[in-house]
Structures are given as structure tokens and as C-alpha cells.
Coordinates of C-alpha atoms and ligand atoms in Angstrom, one line a residue:
X180 CA -68.2 -13.0 105.2
X181 CA -69.5 -9.7 104.0
X182 CA -67.3 -6.6 104.3
X183 CA -68.8 -3.3 105.2
X184 CA -68.8 -0.7 102.4
X185 CA -66.1 1.5 104.0
X186 CA -63.7 -1.4 104.3
X187 CA -64.4 -2.4 100.7
X188 CA -63.5 1.2 99.5
X189 CA -60.3 1.1 101.6
X190 CA -59.5 -2.3 100.2
X191 CA -60.0 -1.1 96.6
X192 CA -57.9 2.0 97.2
X193 CA -55.1 0.0 98.8
X194 CA -55.2 -2.5 95.9
X195 CA -54.9 0.4 93.4
X196 CA -52.0 2.0 95.3
X197 CA -50.3 -1.4 95.4
X198 CA -50.9 -2.0 91.7
X199 CA -49.6 1.6 91.0
X200 CA -46.5 0.9 93.0
X201 CA -45.8 -2.4 91.3
X202 CA -46.3 -0.7 87.9
X203 CA -44.0 2.3 88.8
X204 CA -41.4 0.2 90.6
X205 CA -39.7 -1.1 87.4
X206 CA -39.3 2.3 85.6
X207 CA -38.5 4.0 88.9
X208 CA -35.6 1.6 89.7
X209 CA -34.4 1.5 86.1
X210 CA -34.3 5.3 85.8
X211 CA -32.8 5.7 89.3
X212 CA -30.0 3.3 88.4
X213 CA -29.3 5.2 85.2
X214 CA -29.2 8.5 87.1
X215 CA -27.0 7.1 89.8
X216 CA -24.4 5.6 87.3
X217 CA -24.5 8.7 85.0
X218 CA -21.3 10.4 86.3
X219 CA -19.3 12.9 84.4
X220 CA -15.9 11.1 83.9
X221 CA -14.7 13.2 80.9
X222 CA -11.1 14.0 81.5
X223 CA -9.4 17.0 79.8
X224 CA -7.2 16.2 76.8
X225 CA -3.6 16.0 78.1
X226 CA -1.1 18.7 77.2
X227 CA 0.6 18.0 73.9
X228 CA -2.3 15.8 72.6
X229 CA -5.4 16.4 70.5
X230 CA -8.6 14.5 70.5
X231 CA -12.2 14.9 69.2
X232 CA -15.8 14.1 70.1
X233 CA -15.3 10.4 69.5
X234 CA -12.7 10.4 72.4
X235 CA -11.0 7.7 70.3
X236 CA -8.5 9.9 68.5
X237 CA -6.0 11.0 71.2
X238 CA -2.9 11.9 69.2
X239 CA 0.5 13.6 70.0
X240 CA 0.8 17.0 68.2
X241 CA 3.5 19.6 68.1
X242 CA 1.3 22.4 69.5
X243 CA -2.1 24.0 69.7
X244 CA -2.3 27.6 68.5
X245 CA -5.1 29.9 69.8
X246 CA -5.8 33.6 69.2
X247 CA -5.4 35.5 72.3
X248 CA -5.2 39.0 70.9
X249 CA -7.7 41.1 68.9
X250 CA -8.9 39.8 65.5
X251 CA -6.6 41.9 63.3
X252 CA -3.5 41.0 65.4
X253 CA -4.7 37.3 65.4
X254 CA -4.8 37.2 61.6
X255 CA -1.2 38.6 61.4
X256 CA 0.0 36.0 64.0
X257 CA -1.8 33.2 62.1
X258 CA 0.0 34.2 58.9
X259 CA 3.3 34.1 60.8
X260 CA 2.4 30.7 62.2
X261 CA 1.8 29.3 58.8
X262 CA 5.1 30.6 57.7
X263 CA 6.8 29.0 60.7
X264 CA 5.0 25.7 60.0
X265 CA 6.2 25.7 56.4
X266 CA 9.8 26.5 57.5
X267 CA 9.7 23.6 60.0
X268 CA 8.0 21.2 57.6
X269 CA 5.0 20.9 60.0
X270 CA 1.5 20.2 58.8
X271 CA -1.5 22.3 60.0
X272 CA -4.9 21.1 61.0
X273 CA -7.8 23.4 61.9
X274 CA -10.3 22.9 64.8
X275 CA -13.6 24.5 65.6
X276 CA -15.6 22.8 68.4
X277 CA -14.0 19.4 67.5
X278 CA -17.3 17.5 67.2
X279 CA -16.2 15.7 64.1
X280 CA -15.3 12.2 65.0
X281 CA -12.5 10.8 62.8
X282 CA -9.4 13.0 63.4
X283 CA -10.7 15.6 60.9
X284 CA -9.1 18.3 63.2
X285 CA -5.9 16.4 63.9
X286 CA -2.6 15.6 62.0
X287 CA -0.1 13.5 64.0
X288 CA 2.8 15.7 65.0
X289 CA 1.3 18.7 63.4
X290 CA 0.1 22.2 64.6
X291 CA -3.6 22.5 65.5
X292 CA -5.1 25.9 64.9
X293 CA -7.9 26.4 67.4
X294 CA -10.3 28.9 65.9
X295 CA -12.2 29.6 69.1
X296 CA -10.7 33.1 69.5
X297 CA -12.2 34.3 66.2
X298 CA -15.7 34.7 67.5
X299 CA -16.7 38.3 66.7
X300 CA -20.1 39.0 65.2
X301 CA -22.1 41.9 63.8
X302 CA -25.2 42.5 61.6
X303 CA -24.8 43.9 58.1
X304 CA -27.6 45.1 55.9
X305 CA -30.4 43.6 58.1
X306 CA -30.2 40.0 57.2
X307 CA -26.5 39.4 56.8
X308 CA -24.5 38.2 59.9
X309 CA -20.8 38.9 59.7
X310 CA -19.3 36.3 62.0
X311 CA -15.9 34.9 63.0
X312 CA -15.4 31.3 62.0
X313 CA -14.7 30.2 65.6
X314 CA -18.1 31.5 66.9
X315 CA -20.5 28.9 68.2
X316 CA -24.1 28.7 67.3
X317 CA -25.1 29.1 70.9
X318 CA -23.6 32.6 71.1
X319 CA -24.9 33.4 67.7
X320 CA -28.4 32.5 68.7
X321 CA -28.2 34.7 71.8
X322 CA -27.0 37.6 69.6
X323 CA -29.5 37.1 66.8
X324 CA -32.4 36.6 69.3
X325 CA -32.0 40.1 70.7
X326 CA -32.5 41.3 67.1
X327 CA -35.5 39.2 66.3
X328 CA -33.4 37.0 64.0
X329 CA -32.4 33.4 63.7
X330 CA -30.0 31.1 61.8
X331 CA -31.3 29.9 58.4
X332 CA -29.6 26.5 58.4
X333 CA -27.6 24.8 61.2
X334 CA -27.4 21.4 63.0
X335 CA -30.0 20.2 65.4
X336 CA -27.7 21.3 68.3
X337 CA -25.9 24.5 69.0
X338 CA -22.4 23.5 70.2
X339 CA -20.7 23.7 66.8
X340 CA -18.5 26.5 65.3
X341 CA -19.4 28.3 62.1
X342 CA -16.1 27.3 60.5
X343 CA -16.6 23.6 61.4
X344 CA -20.2 23.7 60.2
X345 CA -19.4 25.2 56.9
X346 CA -16.4 22.9 56.4
X347 CA -18.6 19.8 56.7
X348 CA -21.5 21.6 55.0
X349 CA -24.0 20.8 57.8
X350 CA -27.7 20.5 57.6
X351 CA -30.5 20.4 60.2
X352 CA -34.3 20.2 60.7
X353 CA -35.0 23.3 58.5
X354 CA -37.6 22.1 56.0
X355 CA -37.2 22.4 52.3
X356 CA -33.7 23.7 52.5
X357 CA -30.3 22.6 51.1
X358 CA -27.3 22.4 53.5
X359 CA -25.7 25.5 55.1
X360 CA -23.7 26.4 52.0
X361 CA -26.8 27.8 50.5
X362 CA -26.8 30.5 53.2
X363 CA -23.2 31.6 52.9
X364 CA -22.9 34.8 50.9
X365 CA -19.1 35.1 51.1
X366 CA -16.1 34.1 53.3
X367 CA -12.6 35.2 53.9
X368 CA -10.0 32.5 53.6
X369 CA -6.3 32.5 54.7
X370 CA -4.4 30.4 52.3
X371 CA -1.3 28.3 52.9
X372 CA 1.0 31.3 52.0
X373 CA -0.7 33.5 54.6
X374 CA -2.6 35.6 52.0
X375 CA -6.3 36.3 52.5
X376 CA -8.8 36.0 49.7
X377 CA -12.6 36.6 49.6
X378 CA -14.6 33.8 48.1
X379 CA -18.2 34.0 47.0
X380 CA -20.5 33.1 44.1
X381 CA -18.9 36.0 42.2
X382 CA -15.3 35.9 43.4
X383 CA -12.9 32.9 43.5
X384 CA -15.9 30.7 42.7
X385 CA -14.1 27.4 42.4
X386 CA -12.3 27.9 45.7
X387 CA -15.6 28.9 47.3
X388 CA -17.3 25.6 46.2
X389 CA -14.3 23.6 47.5
X390 CA -14.2 25.3 50.9
X391 CA -17.9 24.6 51.5
X392 CA -17.6 21.1 52.7
X393 CA -13.9 21.2 52.3
X394 CA -12.8 19.7 55.6
X395 CA -10.2 22.4 56.3
X396 CA -8.0 21.3 53.4
X397 CA -8.0 24.6 51.4
X398 CA -7.2 27.1 54.0
X399 CA -8.5 28.7 57.2
X400 CA -11.9 30.3 57.1
X401 CA -11.5 33.5 59.1
X402 CA -15.0 35.0 58.9
X403 CA -18.2 34.6 57.0
X404 CA -21.2 36.6 55.7
X405 CA -24.1 34.4 56.5
X406 CA -27.8 35.0 55.5
X407 CA -30.1 35.0 58.5
X408 CA -33.9 34.8 58.8
X409 CA -36.5 36.2 61.1
X410 CA -37.1 34.4 64.4
X411 CA -40.7 33.0 64.3
X412 CA -43.1 31.2 66.5
X413 CA -44.0 27.6 65.6
X414 CA -46.7 25.2 66.6
X415 CA -45.6 21.5 66.9
X416 CA -47.7 18.7 65.5
X417 CA -46.5 15.1 66.4
X418 CA -47.9 12.3 64.2
X419 CA -47.4 8.6 64.9
X420 CA -47.0 6.7 61.7
X421 CA -45.7 3.4 60.4
X422 CA -42.2 4.2 59.0
X423 CA -43.2 2.6 55.7
X424 CA -45.7 5.5 55.4
X425 CA -43.4 8.2 56.8
X426 CA -42.4 9.7 53.4
X427 CA -45.9 9.7 51.9
X428 CA -47.4 11.2 55.1
X429 CA -44.9 14.0 55.2
X430 CA -45.5 14.7 51.5
X431 CA -49.2 14.9 52.0
X432 CA -48.9 17.1 55.1
X433 CA -46.5 19.5 53.5
X434 CA -47.7 19.6 49.9
X435 CA -49.8 22.8 50.1
X436 CA -48.5 24.1 53.4
X437 CA -46.2 27.1 53.1
X438 CA -46.1 27.5 56.8
X439 CA -43.9 24.4 57.5
X440 CA -40.7 25.7 59.1
X441 CA -39.0 22.6 60.6
X442 CA -39.5 18.9 60.4
X443 CA -37.9 15.8 61.9
X444 CA -38.8 12.2 62.5
X445 CA -37.8 9.8 65.2
X446 CA -37.9 6.0 64.8
X447 CA -38.7 3.4 67.4
X448 CA -35.5 1.6 68.8
X449 CA -37.0 -1.3 70.7
X450 CA -36.3 -4.9 69.6
X451 CA -40.0 -5.4 68.8
X452 CA -41.1 -3.3 65.9
X453 CA -37.5 -2.1 65.5
X454 CA -37.4 0.9 63.2
X455 CA -41.0 0.2 62.1
X456 CA -42.8 3.0 63.9
X457 CA -42.1 6.7 63.7
X458 CA -43.1 10.0 65.1
X459 CA -43.3 12.7 62.5
X460 CA -42.7 16.2 64.1
X461 CA -43.9 19.2 62.0
X462 CA -43.3 22.7 63.2
X463 CA -45.5 25.2 61.4
X464 CA -45.3 28.9 61.5
X465 CA -48.1 30.6 63.5
X466 CA -50.5 32.6 61.5
X467 CA -50.6 35.6 61.5
X468 CA -46.8 35.5 61.3
X469 CA -44.7 36.4 64.3
X470 CA -41.7 37.8 62.3
X471 CA -38.8 39.3 64.1
X472 CA -39.8 37.9 67.4
X473 CA -37.7 38.8 70.4
X474 CA -38.3 36.0 72.8
X475 CA -36.7 34.7 75.9
X476 CA -34.2 31.9 75.3
X477 CA -34.0 28.9 77.5
X478 CA -32.6 25.4 77.0
X479 CA -35.4 22.9 76.6
X480 CA -33.5 19.9 78.0
X481 CA -34.4 19.1 81.6
X482 CA -32.2 16.6 83.5
X483 CA -34.9 13.9 83.4
X484 CA -34.9 14.0 79.6
X485 CA -31.3 13.0 79.7
X486 CA -32.0 10.2 82.3
X487 CA -34.7 8.7 80.1
X488 CA -32.5 9.0 77.0
X489 CA -29.5 7.4 78.6
X490 CA -31.6 4.7 80.2
X491 CA -31.7 3.1 76.7
X492 CA -27.9 2.3 76.7
X493 CA -27.6 -1.5 76.6
X494 CA -31.3 -1.9 77.6
X495 CA -34.3 -2.7 75.5
X496 CA -36.5 -1.9 78.4
X497 CA -34.9 1.7 78.6
X498 CA -35.5 2.1 74.9
X499 CA -39.1 1.1 75.3
X500 CA -39.5 3.5 78.2
X501 CA -38.2 6.3 76.1
X502 CA -40.4 5.5 73.2
X503 CA -43.5 5.4 75.5
X504 CA -42.4 8.6 77.2
X505 CA -42.1 10.4 73.8
X506 CA -45.0 8.9 71.9
X507 CA -47.5 8.7 74.7
X508 CA -46.6 10.9 77.8
X509 CA -45.0 13.8 75.9
X510 CA -47.0 13.8 72.7
X511 CA -50.4 13.0 74.1
X512 CA -50.3 14.4 77.7
X513 CA -47.5 16.9 78.4
X514 CA -47.6 18.9 75.1
X515 CA -51.5 19.2 74.9
X516 CA -51.5 20.3 78.6
X517 CA -48.5 22.6 78.6
X518 CA -48.4 23.8 75.1
X519 CA -46.8 23.0 71.7
X520 CA -45.5 26.4 70.9
X521 CA -41.8 27.4 70.6
X522 CA -39.8 30.1 68.9
X523 CA -37.4 29.0 66.2
X524 CA -34.5 30.1 68.4
X525 CA -35.7 28.1 71.4
X526 CA -35.8 25.0 69.2
X527 CA -32.3 25.5 68.0
X528 CA -30.9 26.6 71.4
X529 CA -30.0 23.1 72.7
X530 CA -26.6 21.7 73.3
X531 CA -25.7 18.1 72.2
X532 CA -24.2 17.5 75.6
X533 CA -27.6 16.9 77.2
X534 CA -27.8 13.5 75.7
X535 CA -24.1 12.4 75.0
X536 CA -22.2 9.7 76.9
X537 CA -20.2 11.1 79.9
X538 CA -18.6 7.8 81.1
X539 CA -14.9 7.1 80.6
X540 CA -15.4 3.5 79.3
X541 CA -18.0 4.1 76.6
X542 CA -18.6 6.5 73.7
X543 CA -21.4 7.7 71.5
X544 CA -20.7 7.5 67.8
X545 CA -22.8 8.9 64.8
X546 CA -23.4 7.4 61.4
X547 CA -25.5 9.3 58.9
X548 CA -26.7 8.3 55.4
X549 CA -28.7 10.1 52.8
X550 CA -31.1 8.2 50.4
X551 CA -33.6 9.5 47.9
X552 CA -37.1 9.6 49.5
X553 CA -38.4 6.6 47.4
X554 CA -35.6 4.4 48.8
X555 CA -36.3 5.3 52.4
X556 CA -38.2 2.1 53.3
X557 CA -35.9 -0.2 51.4
X558 CA -33.0 1.3 53.3
X559 CA -34.8 0.8 56.6
X560 CA -35.4 -2.8 55.7
X561 CA -31.7 -3.3 55.4
X562 CA -31.0 -1.5 58.6
X563 CA -33.5 -3.7 60.4
X564 CA -31.2 -6.7 59.6
X565 CA -27.8 -5.2 59.8
X566 CA -28.0 -3.5 63.2
X567 CA -29.3 -6.4 65.3
X568 CA -27.0 -8.9 63.4
X569 CA -24.0 -6.9 64.6
X570 CA -25.4 -6.4 68.1
X571 CA -24.8 -2.7 67.7
X572 CA -26.5 -0.5 70.3
X573 CA -28.5 2.0 68.4
X574 CA -29.8 4.7 70.8
X575 CA -31.4 7.1 68.4
X576 CA -32.4 7.5 64.7
X577 CA -33.7 10.8 63.5
X578 CA -34.9 11.5 60.0
X579 CA -34.4 14.9 58.3
X580 CA -34.8 16.2 54.8
X581 CA -32.1 17.9 52.7
X582 CA -32.8 19.6 49.4
X583 CA -30.4 19.3 46.5
X584 CA -27.1 21.1 46.9
X585 CA -25.7 23.1 44.0
X586 CA -23.0 25.0 45.9
X587 CA -20.5 22.6 47.4
X588 CA -17.9 20.6 45.2
X589 CA -17.9 17.6 47.5
X590 CA -21.7 17.6 47.9
X591 CA -23.6 14.7 49.5
X592 CA -27.0 15.8 48.3
X593 CA -26.9 15.8 44.5
X594 CA -30.7 15.6 44.7
X595 CA -33.3 15.9 47.4
X596 CA -32.5 13.4 50.1
X597 CA -33.8 11.9 53.3
X598 CA -31.1 11.9 56.0
X599 CA -31.0 9.2 58.6
X600 CA -28.9 10.1 61.6
X601 CA -28.0 7.2 63.8
X602 CA -26.4 7.5 67.3
X603 CA -24.7 4.4 68.6
X604 CA -23.2 3.7 72.0
X605 CA -20.2 1.3 72.3
X606 CA -17.3 0.5 74.7
X607 CA -14.1 2.5 74.1
X608 CA -12.1 -0.6 73.3
X609 CA -10.9 -2.6 70.2
X610 CA -14.0 -4.8 70.2
X611 CA -16.3 -1.7 70.3
X612 CA -14.4 -0.1 67.4
X613 CA -14.5 -3.4 65.4
X614 CA -18.3 -3.6 65.9
X615 CA -18.8 0.0 64.7
X616 CA -16.4 -0.6 61.8
X617 CA -18.4 -3.6 60.6
X618 CA -21.8 -2.0 61.1
X619 CA -20.6 1.3 59.4
X620 CA -19.3 -0.6 56.4
X621 CA -22.5 -2.7 56.0
X622 CA -24.7 0.3 56.4
X623 CA -22.8 2.4 53.9
X624 CA -22.8 -0.5 51.4
X625 CA -26.6 -0.6 51.5
X626 CA -26.9 3.2 51.4
X627 CA -24.9 3.0 48.1
X628 CA -27.1 0.2 46.9
X629 CA -30.1 2.5 47.5
X630 CA -28.6 5.3 45.4
X631 CA -27.5 7.1 48.6
X632 CA -24.4 8.5 50.2
X633 CA -23.0 8.8 53.7
X634 CA -21.9 11.8 55.7
X635 CA -18.2 12.4 56.1
X636 CA -17.5 14.0 59.6
X637 CA -17.7 10.7 61.5
X638 CA -15.4 7.7 62.0
X639 CA -13.3 6.9 59.0
X640 CA -14.3 3.2 58.8
X641 CA -15.4 3.3 55.2
X642 CA -12.6 1.9 52.9
X643 CA -11.3 4.4 50.3
X644 CA -12.9 2.5 47.3
X645 CA -16.3 2.9 48.9
X646 CA -15.6 6.5 49.7
X647 CA -14.8 7.1 46.1
X648 CA -18.0 5.2 45.0
X649 CA -20.1 7.5 47.2
X650 CA -18.2 10.6 46.1
X651 CA -17.2 10.2 42.5
X652 CA -16.1 13.9 42.5
X653 CA -13.5 13.1 45.2
X654 CA -10.6 12.4 42.8
X655 CA -10.9 15.9 41.3
X656 CA -11.5 17.4 44.7
X657 CA -8.2 16.2 46.0
X658 CA -6.4 17.2 42.7
X659 CA -7.7 20.7 43.3
X660 CA -6.6 20.5 46.9
X661 CA -3.0 20.0 45.7
X662 CA -3.5 22.8 43.1
X663 CA -4.5 25.3 45.8
X664 CA -2.2 24.0 48.5
X665 CA 0.8 22.5 46.5
X666 CA 2.9 21.9 49.7
X667 CA -0.1 20.1 51.3
X668 CA 0.3 22.3 54.4
X669 CA -3.3 21.7 55.5
X670 CA -3.8 18.1 56.4
X671 CA -5.7 15.9 58.8
X672 CA -6.6 12.2 59.3
X673 CA -9.4 12.5 56.7
X674 CA -6.9 13.6 54.1
X675 CA -4.4 10.9 55.1
X676 CA -7.1 8.2 54.7
X677 CA -8.8 9.4 51.5
X678 CA -6.6 12.1 49.9
X679 CA -4.2 10.1 47.7
Ligands
FAD868 C1 -23.7 15.1 68.8 C2 -23.5 15.5 67.4 C3 -24.6 16.0 66.7 C4 -24.5 16.4 65.4 N1 -25.6 16.8 64.7 C5 -25.4 17.2 63.4 C6 -26.6 17.7 62.6 O1 -27.7 17.8 63.1 N2 -26.4 18.0 61.4 C7 -25.1 18.0 60.8 O2 -25.0 18.3 59.6 N3 -24.1 17.6 61.5 C8 -24.2 17.2 62.7 N4 -23.1 16.8 63.4 C9 -21.8 16.8 62.8 C10 -21.2 18.3 62.9 O3 -21.9 19.1 62.1 C11 -19.8 18.3 62.5 O4 -19.0 17.4 63.2 C12 -19.2 19.7 62.5 O5 -17.9 19.7 62.0 C13 -19.1 20.2 63.9 O6 -18.6 21.5 63.9 P1 -17.2 21.7 64.8 O7 -17.1 23.2 65.0 O8 -17.2 20.8 65.9 O9 -16.2 21.3 63.7 P2 -14.7 20.6 63.9 O10 -15.0 19.2 64.3 O11 -13.9 21.4 64.8 O12 -14.1 20.6 62.4 C14 -14.7 19.9 61.4 C15 -13.9 20.1 60.1 O13 -14.0 21.5 59.8 C16 -12.6 22.0 59.6 N5 -12.7 23.4 60.1 C17 -13.1 23.8 61.4 N6 -13.0 25.1 61.4 C18 -12.5 25.6 60.3 C19 -12.1 26.9 59.8 N7 -12.3 28.0 60.5 N8 -11.6 26.9 58.5 C20 -11.4 25.8 57.8 N9 -11.7 24.6 58.2 C21 -12.3 24.5 59.5 C22 -11.8 21.1 60.4 O14 -10.4 21.1 60.0 C23 -12.5 19.7 60.2 O15 -12.0 19.2 59.0 C24 -23.2 16.4 64.8 C25 -22.1 15.9 65.5 C26 -22.2 15.5 66.8 C27 -21.0 15.1 67.6

């Protein structure tokens, strides 16, 4: 029987709609299920306890001290607090935004100094920001943005405090830059006896190098003079590349390009081609330059971005969906249609909370390793075996570049390094911890084999011998800790595990 043309068209349209619905049904249901189950179950830390971003470190403490007065009065009270702690044989740990994950801000039974109240900021001499150690990057970006300025080196998110960032010696996506210590001109430090000293490359130089990346063991950073840079406008280029060619592609794209401002890579998480494909993202300065740009600041993290990201938890399909959303829909359709331009401040103005676990039964944990660029692919080859063998749920792996660090005593970048930042999700129970412990130890062992190191603010799963192999300067670092703080007033879980 022959159908009339009108019916044939209706039939074809109906078939296409049906096909479209069938194709969309799976992602629609998967994402709706993720969105439905994604409830915020984060409970406040009970009174008398301290915890950190891992939500695995709840510990009983003596008290939490916060500055409730003006800054000068706060300093006086802080000195009195240290005196009281010494008199009562209590240890003192220091907390910024508490995004470290191994009890670095906690000492059992001790006093936690919460630096949040020291958050004043002002500009000095044009490109120097004078800032309280408790200030968060988010507030700093808002302040700098109105002056056409931006942060020179910080993490890829804006939740962290200046004191916490300097004490772990953070790094970010800023291209061709050492860690944050290179941007610190000077800092004021309250020592265990309550005295205040200024440390810089000219004054108290040894103490300066120890405090940069010093994990709160040498004193309390009160405020800092930080070099800042002009806010600028960048154009983003996203290049798909086999991860084995990632380092060489980046080198060729950036060799003669003085306009590269920020760079990061993202690897494919799906079981097929696991960590074999990458997206290389290069932000280049617009020419002519847009120095001292005063732009509007809005967070670039819509709710559906979170849903797509979280849909990868425990689901290879969700990880595939995210990879396709980023490599195809975002890079090839949305960005070309809606623009690839952002100011530097807009890129940095993004909280980590948009992607982190909010459920009470699971947690997101980071591991980060640094390897010399020629070892990148060898290291990945090891990761491709270790992570699936441990059934660890890797949600994200970004790649950054850190230049050699000549400022910090306990440096992780003794030469130019590629940083691999891995975000895992696991249940908040003993089995989850055991899995992460095993996977961390295996990953760190192969980082060391590949002439690399690992980053210290995360879970303390690495045994002391391997810590010392990764950081041969650690023995002297802890001897100097006891020289500058003979009563060992400043302590935390990190010191308890590795300090002796
Ligand atoms: C989701 C997420 C993303 C991250 N991304 C990055 C990244 O892109 N790059 C990167 O380098 N790191 C990254 N990190 C790690 C992060 O930089 C560190 O955890 C950093 O310490 C966070 O700052 P904070 O204010 O939370 O520090 P806290 O966790 O509060 O403190 C960290 C350490 O600093 C000490 N400290 C804090 N304030 C002071 C002070 N005023 N004086 C002396 N000591 C002090 C503490 O005692 C502690 O030892 C990330 C962490 C998370 C959870």
C-alpha cells in the first residue's frame, strides 16, 4: 500500500521524535536521578569538636578561639591566648578555611585558633595587597576587581584563606609560575611566646622560608603583603589531545606565545580509554591587552554543571556523559556560540562547593602528585593500572604546571613539574578509608618512582618513610620547627604523624 506524501512526512517526523526521546531518555533519567538524590546533608560540627574538609577527622578539642574585636585588640588577645595555652600545657593548632583533609588544623584536646576574624585588606603601592591571613580569596577577588587587579597565584577555587594557602604553598592554573610563595613579599608572624616578627627575603629569611609551606608549625601568620597583577581578559582555546601527546602539544602551543595566562588539562575518566584522552585548555591574553580591567564578577557554575559532574559518582555512564558534555557540547557548541572570553577574575571566582559531595554517607578526597614533564605519560600508565585495580572511584583529574620553587623550605617543586590533581569519591566508612589508603600509597610510590612528589594537605595515608623519601629536607624542617618553637606549642595531626 502506498502512503500519501503528507502521511509519509508525519511518519518520518514522528519517528524522529521517538528516536530523539529514546536517545534523550537515558541521560534525562540519569541526571534527574542524580539531581533528586543530591541533598545537602552536611551537618554543622558539634560544639567542642573540630573537623575538616574530609569530614573524617571529627576530634574533641579544648576550645575554638575566634577574633571578635578589632585587629589590634585581636592580636593582643591572641598573644594572651598563647600564654594561657602554655600555662595550661595545651597545644595550639591554626585554622583558615579548613579545606586541608588530614587534621592539619586539629590537635586532639588542643585549642584551635580560627583566623577568620583577621580579614582586613588594603592596597599598598599599587600592586601590593596588604591582607589579613584569615581573608578568603572570594572576598579578595571582589576587592581587587573594583581596582582592576587580580591574584597572581592561587588555587583553582576561591574558598580558601590566605594563611592556609601560604601554609600549604598552594598553586593553581596560572601558567609559567611557581607556587604562591613567589608572590609573598613579607608577612607578620606571631611566634609561640606571643612576639610578632616580620619575615621576608631580607628579614628573618630562614623563618620566612619555613613558614611558606610550613603547615602552621612555626607560628600564626597575622597578615601578608602579597604581589597582585592586573585583571585581564582571556580567550579560551580547548584542544582535544591524546594524553600521551599532552605535554608536547602544550610545549609547542606555548613556546613562543607570551600571551598565555592560564592553562589546565582535564583527562577522560570513563572505563574505556581511561586517562587516555585529554582536553587542553589554554587561556590567552586578548590583544591589545586589557590591563586593569574592571569587570562584573559572577560565578560561572550553574546548577546543571554540578548535576552533570555528580552524575559520575559510582557511574561509568555518568562519567561518559560528563566527558561528552565537556568535550563535545561545551567545547564545540556552547563556547563557539556563546563566547570563549572571560576576565581573569571571573575564572578564579568559583567556589569548590559547586562540585563537592553534600551527602552524609560519602566524601570527596583529593590526592595530588607532581612529576617532571617527561615522566607524565609513564606516571599515567601506572595510574591506569592502580586506580581500576583498587576499584577507586576517580571523579576528576586535572593537570596543571608548576615552575620550580626557590622560596619554600619544604618545597614540592624542586624543578618544573606537572601536577596531577585527582578527586575521588568514597563511602565515609572504614572500607572507604582502607581503599583510599591503599590507592594513595600505591600512587605515591609510583610518583616517587617517576622522580616525583606528592602534595601534603590531604589525607595522611603515606607512611613516614615514604614521606621522608618524597621530602628529604623534612628531617631538617622538623629540627628547625623545634628550634623556633622549643615547647612545641604549635602542633597538629600532620606534625604528630611525621614530625618525630
Ligand atoms: C576542593 C579542594 C580544591 C583544592 N584545590 C587546590 C588547588 O587548586 N591548588 C592547591 O594548591 N591546593 C588546592 N587545595 C588544597 C588547599 O590549597 C589547601 O587545603 C589549603 O590549605 C586550603 O586553605 P585553607 O584556608 O582551607 O587552609 P586550612 O585547611 O585551614 O589550613 C591548612 C594549613 O595551614 C595552616 N594555617 C592556616 N592558617 C594559618 C595561619 N594564619 N598561620 C599559620 N598557619 C596557618 C593550618 O594550621 C594548616 O596546617 C584544594 C583543596 C580542596 C578541598
